[in-house]
Coordinates of C-alpha atoms in Angstrom, one line a residue:
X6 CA -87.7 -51.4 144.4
X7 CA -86.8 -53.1 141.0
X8 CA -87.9 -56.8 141.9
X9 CA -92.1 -56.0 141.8
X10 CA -91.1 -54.4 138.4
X11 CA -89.1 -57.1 136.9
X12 CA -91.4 -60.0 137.8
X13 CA -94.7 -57.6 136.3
X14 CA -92.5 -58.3 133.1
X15 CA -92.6 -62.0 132.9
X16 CA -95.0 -63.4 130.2
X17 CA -94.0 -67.1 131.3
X18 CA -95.5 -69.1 133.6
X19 CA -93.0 -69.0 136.7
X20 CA -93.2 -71.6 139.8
X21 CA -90.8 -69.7 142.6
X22 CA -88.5 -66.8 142.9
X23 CA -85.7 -66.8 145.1
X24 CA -84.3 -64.2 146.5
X25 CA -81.9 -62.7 149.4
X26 CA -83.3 -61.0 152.4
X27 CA -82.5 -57.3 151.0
X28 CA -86.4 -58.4 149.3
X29 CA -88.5 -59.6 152.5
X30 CA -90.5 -57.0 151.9
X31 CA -94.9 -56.8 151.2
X32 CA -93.9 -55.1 148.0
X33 CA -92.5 -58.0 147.0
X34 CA -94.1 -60.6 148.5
X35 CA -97.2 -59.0 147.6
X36 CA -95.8 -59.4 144.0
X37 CA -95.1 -62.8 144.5
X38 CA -98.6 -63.8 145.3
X39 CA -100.6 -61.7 142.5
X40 CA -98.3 -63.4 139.9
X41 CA -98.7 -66.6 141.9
X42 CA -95.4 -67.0 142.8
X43 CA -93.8 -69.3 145.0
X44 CA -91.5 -67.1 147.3
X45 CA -88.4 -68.2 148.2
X46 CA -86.8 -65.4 150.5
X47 CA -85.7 -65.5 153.7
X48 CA -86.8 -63.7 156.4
X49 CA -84.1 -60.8 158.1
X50 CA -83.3 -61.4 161.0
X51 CA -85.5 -60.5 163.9
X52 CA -88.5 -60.6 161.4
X53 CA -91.5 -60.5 162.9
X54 CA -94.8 -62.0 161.7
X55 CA -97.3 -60.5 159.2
X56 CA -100.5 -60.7 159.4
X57 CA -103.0 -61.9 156.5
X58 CA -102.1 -64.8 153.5
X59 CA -98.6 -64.6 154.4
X60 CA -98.5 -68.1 155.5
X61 CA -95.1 -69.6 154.1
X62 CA -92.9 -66.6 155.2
X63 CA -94.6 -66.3 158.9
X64 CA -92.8 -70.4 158.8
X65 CA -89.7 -69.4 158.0
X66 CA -89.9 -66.5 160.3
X67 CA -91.3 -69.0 163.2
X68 CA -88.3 -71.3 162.0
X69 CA -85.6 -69.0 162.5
X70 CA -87.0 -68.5 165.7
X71 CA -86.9 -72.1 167.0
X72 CA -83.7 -72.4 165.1
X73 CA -81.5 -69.2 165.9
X74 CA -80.8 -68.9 162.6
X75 CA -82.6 -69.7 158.6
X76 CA -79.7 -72.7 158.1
X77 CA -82.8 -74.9 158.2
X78 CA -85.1 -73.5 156.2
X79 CA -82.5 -72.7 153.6
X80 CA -82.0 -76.3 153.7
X81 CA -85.7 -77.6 153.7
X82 CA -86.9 -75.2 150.6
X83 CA -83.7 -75.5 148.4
X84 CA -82.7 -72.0 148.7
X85 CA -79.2 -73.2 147.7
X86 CA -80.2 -73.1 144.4
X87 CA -80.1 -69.5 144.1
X88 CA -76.4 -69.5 144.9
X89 CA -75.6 -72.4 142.4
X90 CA -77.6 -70.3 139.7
X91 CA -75.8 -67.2 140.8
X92 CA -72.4 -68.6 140.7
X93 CA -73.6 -69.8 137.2
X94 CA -74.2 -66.4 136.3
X95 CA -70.8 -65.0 136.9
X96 CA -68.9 -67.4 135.2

């Protein structure tokens, strides 16, 4: 996967990544957390938990269980702003 190897390249200090769902993977999460990264990906559907220091995403993945959906947690963590700097990008 490309992500791990694009954030390894960052010499700036960087708060939180979002991303799609194509990256709720450990290779990226794992990334994430060595860099210190706030993670903002949701979990695919039907995720299951992980085990270990994957505390924020096993919360979106218990959300989306209460919730049927991530619509909440999209909402609660700003994740819309990965589609307003994406639609940015493209123009």
């Amino acid at each position: 996967e490309a992500f791990p190897g694009l954030i390894r390249q960052t010499h700036r200090k960087i708060r939180s990544a979002a991303a799609d769902g194509a990256y709720d993977t450990r290779l990226c999460h794992d990334e994430l957390r060595r860099k210190k990264i706030s993670a903002l990906i949701p979990p695919r559907k039907g995720a299951g938990y992980w085990p270990g220091e994957y505390a924020d995403r096993n919360r979106a993945v218990a959300n989306q269980r209460l919730t049927g959906s991530n619509a909440r947690w999209k909402w609660t963590t700003d994740y819309n702003r990965r589609s307003i700097a994406e639609t940015a990008m493209y123009r």
